[in-house]
């Protein structure tokens, strides 16, 4: 450990060494991609994605180093040493920015081809069209986003149509259940009216049989007949 530094700054130094190692790993991955996969491809894309993740982690680590340097944990560090460490952080930030620019610059044309392919030309190598020839990468990206937005709108309209159809189906199903219950109630009322009618018929037959020639029995029979007609009319009203 450099002279003049106390053991309570070991945390900062350890974190700085980890950040330096991470930067070296990211640089090594970029060099490997450029040497082995100069023409791009899935493996080159995978390596580029891994490098981006490392650079994102490196950025977070550098922010933590800067915060730690200003914290009470490094209060024993002299101002001269703090300035030196700030320079180290700045140097790592510059390396990180250069690697980010390298990722964008080295694969600008590959990104353009990928954008063209994602716009619907997956069946063959990416080709320029009258629509894309005058566009830069940002323009192609915007065109792709417009296409995706249009597809999203179509999907939204389809979802709304499906939801409306489902609501209509549920309404029809509920109405069918209501009609089914009404039919069941109607059948019960018909059965009750039928039983009353049969009972009245039996009574009339009994009266007619037991009061042959008796004018009182005839009147009673006539009353029962009227009652029977009333029951029939009531049943007919229920049916309607």
Short mmCIF file of C-alpha atoms in Angstrom, two decimals:
data_model
loop_
_atom_site.label_atom_id
_atom_site.label_comp_id
_atom_site.label_asym_id
_atom_site.label_seq_id
_atom_site.Cartn_x
_atom_site.Cartn_y
_atom_site.Cartn_z
CA UNK A 1 0.00 0.00 0.00
CA UNK A 2 1.39 3.50 -0.89
CA UNK A 3 3.10 5.30 1.96
CA UNK A 4 1.06 7.78 3.93
CA UNK A 5 -2.20 5.86 3.51
CA UNK A 6 -3.89 4.33 6.53
CA UNK A 7 -5.63 0.95 6.63
CA UNK A 8 -9.09 2.61 6.76
CA UNK A 9 -8.72 3.50 3.05
CA UNK A 10 -8.23 -0.13 1.99
CA UNK A 11 -11.90 -0.28 1.05
CA UNK A 12 -11.52 2.47 -1.54
CA UNK A 13 -8.36 0.95 -2.99
CA UNK A 14 -9.96 -2.48 -3.20
CA UNK A 15 -13.01 -1.07 -4.97
CA UNK A 16 -10.76 0.83 -7.39
CA UNK A 17 -8.82 -2.33 -8.24
CA UNK A 18 -12.12 -4.14 -8.93
CA UNK A 19 -13.22 -1.33 -11.22
CA UNK A 20 -9.89 -1.42 -13.07
CA UNK A 21 -10.21 -5.18 -13.52
CA UNK A 22 -13.74 -4.75 -14.86
CA UNK A 23 -12.54 -2.13 -17.37
CA UNK A 24 -9.75 -4.44 -18.54
CA UNK A 25 -12.22 -7.32 -18.95
CA UNK A 26 -14.52 -5.14 -21.04
CA UNK A 27 -11.63 -4.02 -23.24
CA UNK A 28 -10.49 -7.61 -23.68
CA UNK A 29 -13.99 -8.65 -24.75
CA UNK A 30 -14.12 -5.85 -27.34
CA UNK A 31 -10.76 -6.91 -28.77
CA UNK A 32 -11.90 -10.55 -28.90
CA UNK A 33 -15.07 -9.57 -30.75
CA UNK A 34 -13.19 -7.45 -33.26
CA UNK A 35 -10.65 -10.20 -33.96
CA UNK A 36 -12.86 -13.29 -34.05
CA UNK A 37 -16.17 -11.83 -35.20
CA UNK A 38 -15.24 -8.87 -37.37
CA UNK A 39 -18.20 -9.51 -39.67
CA UNK A 40 -20.70 -9.52 -36.83
CA UNK A 41 -23.17 -12.31 -36.21
CA UNK A 42 -24.96 -13.74 -33.16
CA UNK A 43 -21.76 -14.32 -31.18
CA UNK A 44 -20.59 -10.77 -31.82
CA UNK A 45 -23.95 -9.46 -30.63
CA UNK A 46 -23.71 -11.62 -27.50
CA UNK A 47 -20.22 -10.28 -26.70
CA UNK A 48 -21.35 -6.70 -27.31
CA UNK A 49 -24.27 -7.17 -24.95
CA UNK A 50 -21.95 -8.59 -22.29
CA UNK A 51 -19.59 -5.62 -22.71
CA UNK A 52 -22.48 -3.17 -22.31
CA UNK A 53 -23.45 -4.84 -19.06
CA UNK A 54 -19.86 -4.62 -17.82
CA UNK A 55 -19.64 -0.94 -18.76
CA UNK A 56 -22.91 -0.23 -16.97
CA UNK A 57 -21.55 -1.95 -13.84
CA UNK A 58 -18.31 0.00 -14.23
CA UNK A 59 -20.22 3.28 -14.33
CA UNK A 60 -22.01 2.39 -11.09
CA UNK A 61 -18.70 1.41 -9.46
CA UNK A 62 -17.07 4.70 -10.44
CA UNK A 63 -19.96 6.66 -8.94
CA UNK A 64 -19.57 4.72 -5.70
CA UNK A 65 -15.81 5.38 -5.69
CA UNK A 66 -16.41 9.11 -6.08
CA UNK A 67 -18.98 9.12 -3.26
CA UNK A 68 -16.75 7.04 -1.00
CA UNK A 69 -13.84 9.41 -1.54
CA UNK A 70 -15.93 12.30 -0.18
CA UNK A 71 -17.32 10.27 2.73
CA UNK A 72 -16.05 10.32 6.35
CA UNK A 73 -14.44 6.91 5.71
CA UNK A 74 -11.71 8.68 3.72
CA UNK A 75 -11.35 11.63 6.09
CA UNK A 76 -7.79 10.58 6.91
CA UNK A 77 -6.73 10.86 3.27
CA UNK A 78 -4.88 14.03 2.45
CA UNK A 79 -6.25 16.48 -0.09
CA UNK A 80 -3.32 15.78 -2.39
CA UNK A 81 -4.08 12.05 -2.31
CA UNK A 82 -7.79 12.73 -2.89
CA UNK A 83 -6.93 14.74 -6.01
CA UNK A 84 -4.78 11.90 -7.25
CA UNK A 85 -7.64 9.46 -6.75
CA UNK A 86 -10.07 11.79 -8.47
CA UNK A 87 -7.72 11.72 -11.46
CA UNK A 88 -7.76 7.92 -11.37
CA UNK A 89 -11.56 7.93 -11.42
CA UNK A 90 -11.59 10.43 -14.30
CA UNK A 91 -9.16 8.26 -16.26
CA UNK A 92 -11.39 5.20 -15.80
CA UNK A 93 -14.43 7.23 -16.86
CA UNK A 94 -12.62 8.27 -20.04
CA UNK A 95 -11.69 4.66 -20.78
CA UNK A 96 -15.31 3.65 -20.28
CA UNK A 97 -16.57 6.35 -22.65
CA UNK A 98 -14.03 5.34 -25.29
CA UNK A 99 -15.16 1.72 -25.10
CA UNK A 100 -18.79 2.80 -25.43
CA UNK A 101 -17.91 4.85 -28.53
CA UNK A 102 -15.99 1.88 -29.91
CA UNK A 103 -19.06 -0.33 -29.58
CA UNK A 104 -21.16 2.19 -31.51
CA UNK A 105 -18.55 3.00 -34.15
CA UNK A 106 -17.37 -0.53 -34.94
CA UNK A 107 -20.89 -1.86 -35.40
CA UNK A 108 -22.66 1.10 -36.98
CA UNK A 109 -23.20 -0.68 -40.28
CA UNK A 110 -24.14 -3.95 -38.57
CA UNK A 111 -26.70 -2.08 -36.48
CA UNK A 112 -28.12 -0.56 -39.65
CA UNK A 113 -28.48 -4.00 -41.22
CA UNK A 114 -30.09 -5.32 -38.05
CA UNK A 115 -32.58 -2.45 -38.09
CA UNK A 116 -33.45 -3.20 -41.70
CA UNK A 117 -33.93 -6.88 -40.92
CA UNK A 118 -36.11 -6.08 -37.92
CA UNK A 119 -38.25 -3.94 -40.22
CA UNK A 120 -39.39 -7.09 -41.99
CA UNK A 121 -36.60 -8.27 -44.27
CA UNK A 122 -35.58 -11.35 -42.27
CA UNK A 123 -35.94 -13.78 -45.18
CA UNK A 124 -32.94 -12.33 -47.06
CA UNK A 125 -29.90 -10.15 -46.39
CA UNK A 126 -30.80 -6.56 -45.55
CA UNK A 127 -31.30 -4.41 -48.64
CA UNK A 128 -31.80 -0.72 -49.05
CA UNK A 129 -35.18 0.43 -50.32
CA UNK A 130 -36.39 3.74 -51.66
CA UNK A 131 -37.84 4.40 -48.24
CA UNK A 132 -34.66 3.62 -46.25
CA UNK A 133 -31.97 4.81 -48.67
CA UNK A 134 -32.28 8.41 -47.52
CA UNK A 135 -32.55 7.57 -43.83
CA UNK A 136 -29.76 7.44 -41.29
CA UNK A 137 -29.70 4.95 -38.43
CA UNK A 138 -31.93 7.20 -36.32
CA UNK A 139 -34.41 7.49 -39.17
CA UNK A 140 -34.52 3.71 -39.66
CA UNK A 141 -35.02 3.27 -35.92
CA UNK A 142 -37.87 5.78 -36.01
CA UNK A 143 -39.42 3.96 -38.96
CA UNK A 144 -39.19 0.69 -37.07
CA UNK A 145 -40.80 2.28 -34.01
CA UNK A 146 -43.63 3.63 -36.19
CA UNK A 147 -44.25 0.15 -37.58
CA UNK A 148 -44.23 -1.32 -34.07
CA UNK A 149 -46.61 1.41 -32.87
CA UNK A 150 -48.98 0.64 -35.73
CA UNK A 151 -48.85 -3.06 -34.85
CA UNK A 152 -49.57 -2.20 -31.21
CA UNK A 153 -52.59 -0.15 -32.26
CA UNK A 154 -53.88 -3.04 -34.36
CA UNK A 155 -53.43 -5.41 -31.44
CA UNK A 156 -55.25 -2.99 -29.14
CA UNK A 157 -58.16 -2.77 -31.57
CA UNK A 158 -58.26 -6.56 -31.81
CA UNK A 159 -58.24 -6.89 -28.01
CA UNK A 160 -61.14 -4.44 -27.76
CA UNK A 161 -63.08 -6.41 -30.38
CA UNK A 162 -62.46 -9.67 -28.54
CA UNK A 163 -63.51 -8.07 -25.25
CA UNK A 164 -66.71 -6.74 -26.84
CA UNK A 165 -67.51 -10.15 -28.31
CA UNK A 166 -66.89 -11.81 -24.96
CA UNK A 167 -69.17 -9.30 -23.21
CA UNK A 168 -71.91 -9.96 -25.77
CA UNK A 169 -71.53 -13.72 -25.32
CA UNK A 170 -71.80 -13.36 -21.54
CA UNK A 171 -74.93 -11.21 -21.92
CA UNK A 172 -76.55 -13.77 -24.23
CA UNK A 173 -75.65 -16.60 -21.85
CA UNK A 174 -77.17 -14.72 -18.91
CA UNK A 175 -80.35 -14.04 -20.90
CA UNK A 176 -80.62 -17.74 -21.78
CA UNK A 177 -80.39 -18.64 -18.09
CA UNK A 178 -83.17 -16.14 -17.30
CA UNK A 179 -85.40 -17.59 -20.03
CA UNK A 180 -84.67 -21.10 -18.79
CA UNK A 181 -85.77 -20.18 -15.25
CA UNK A 182 -88.95 -18.55 -16.63
CA UNK A 183 -89.78 -21.73 -18.56
CA UNK A 184 -89.27 -23.81 -15.44
CA UNK A 185 -91.61 -21.53 -13.45
CA UNK A 186 -94.17 -21.71 -16.28
CA UNK A 187 -94.04 -25.51 -16.31
CA UNK A 188 -94.64 -25.58 -12.56
CA UNK A 189 -97.67 -23.28 -12.90
CA UNK A 190 -99.09 -25.42 -15.71
CA UNK A 191 -98.69 -28.54 -13.58
CA UNK A 192 -100.51 -26.86 -10.67
CA UNK A 193 -103.38 -25.71 -12.95
CA UNK A 194 -103.60 -29.18 -14.47
CA UNK A 195 -103.87 -30.79 -11.04
CA UNK A 196 -106.58 -28.34 -10.00
CA UNK A 197 -108.49 -29.06 -13.22
CA UNK A 198 -108.35 -32.81 -12.68
CA UNK A 199 -109.54 -32.39 -9.08
CA UNK A 200 -112.50 -30.24 -10.24
CA UNK A 201 -113.41 -32.78 -12.91
CA UNK A 202 -113.48 -35.54 -10.31
CA UNK A 203 -115.71 -33.46 -8.05
CA UNK A 204 -118.15 -32.71 -10.87
CA UNK A 205 -118.35 -36.33 -11.86
CA UNK A 206 -118.98 -37.29 -8.25
CA UNK A 207 -121.70 -34.70 -7.84
CA UNK A 208 -123.40 -35.65 -11.09
CA UNK A 209 -123.30 -39.29 -10.17
CA UNK A 210 -124.59 -38.84 -6.62
CA UNK A 211 -127.33 -36.30 -7.39
CA UNK A 212 -129.11 -37.70 -10.41
CA UNK A 213 -132.61 -36.06 -10.66
CA UNK A 214 -131.94 -33.72 -7.72
CA UNK A 215 -132.31 -30.08 -8.76
CA UNK A 216 -130.05 -29.00 -5.92
CA UNK A 217 -127.38 -31.34 -7.12
CA UNK A 218 -127.83 -29.92 -10.58
CA UNK A 219 -127.28 -26.42 -9.27
CA UNK A 220 -124.18 -27.56 -7.42
CA UNK A 221 -122.95 -29.25 -10.55
CA UNK A 222 -123.58 -26.07 -12.51
CA UNK A 223 -121.59 -24.10 -9.93
CA UNK A 224 -118.73 -26.57 -10.18
CA UNK A 225 -118.83 -26.28 -13.97
CA UNK A 226 -118.60 -22.51 -13.68
CA UNK A 227 -115.66 -22.97 -11.30
CA UNK A 228 -114.06 -25.32 -13.80
CA UNK A 229 -114.50 -22.74 -16.58
CA UNK A 230 -112.94 -20.10 -14.31
CA UNK A 231 -109.97 -22.35 -13.61
CA UNK A 232 -109.57 -22.98 -17.34
CA UNK A 233 -109.65 -19.26 -18.06
CA UNK A 234 -107.12 -18.64 -15.29
CA UNK A 235 -104.85 -21.35 -16.67
CA UNK A 236 -105.22 -19.90 -20.16
CA UNK A 237 -104.25 -16.45 -18.82
CA UNK A 238 -101.19 -17.89 -17.14
CA UNK A 239 -100.17 -19.58 -20.39
CA UNK A 240 -100.48 -16.28 -22.27
#
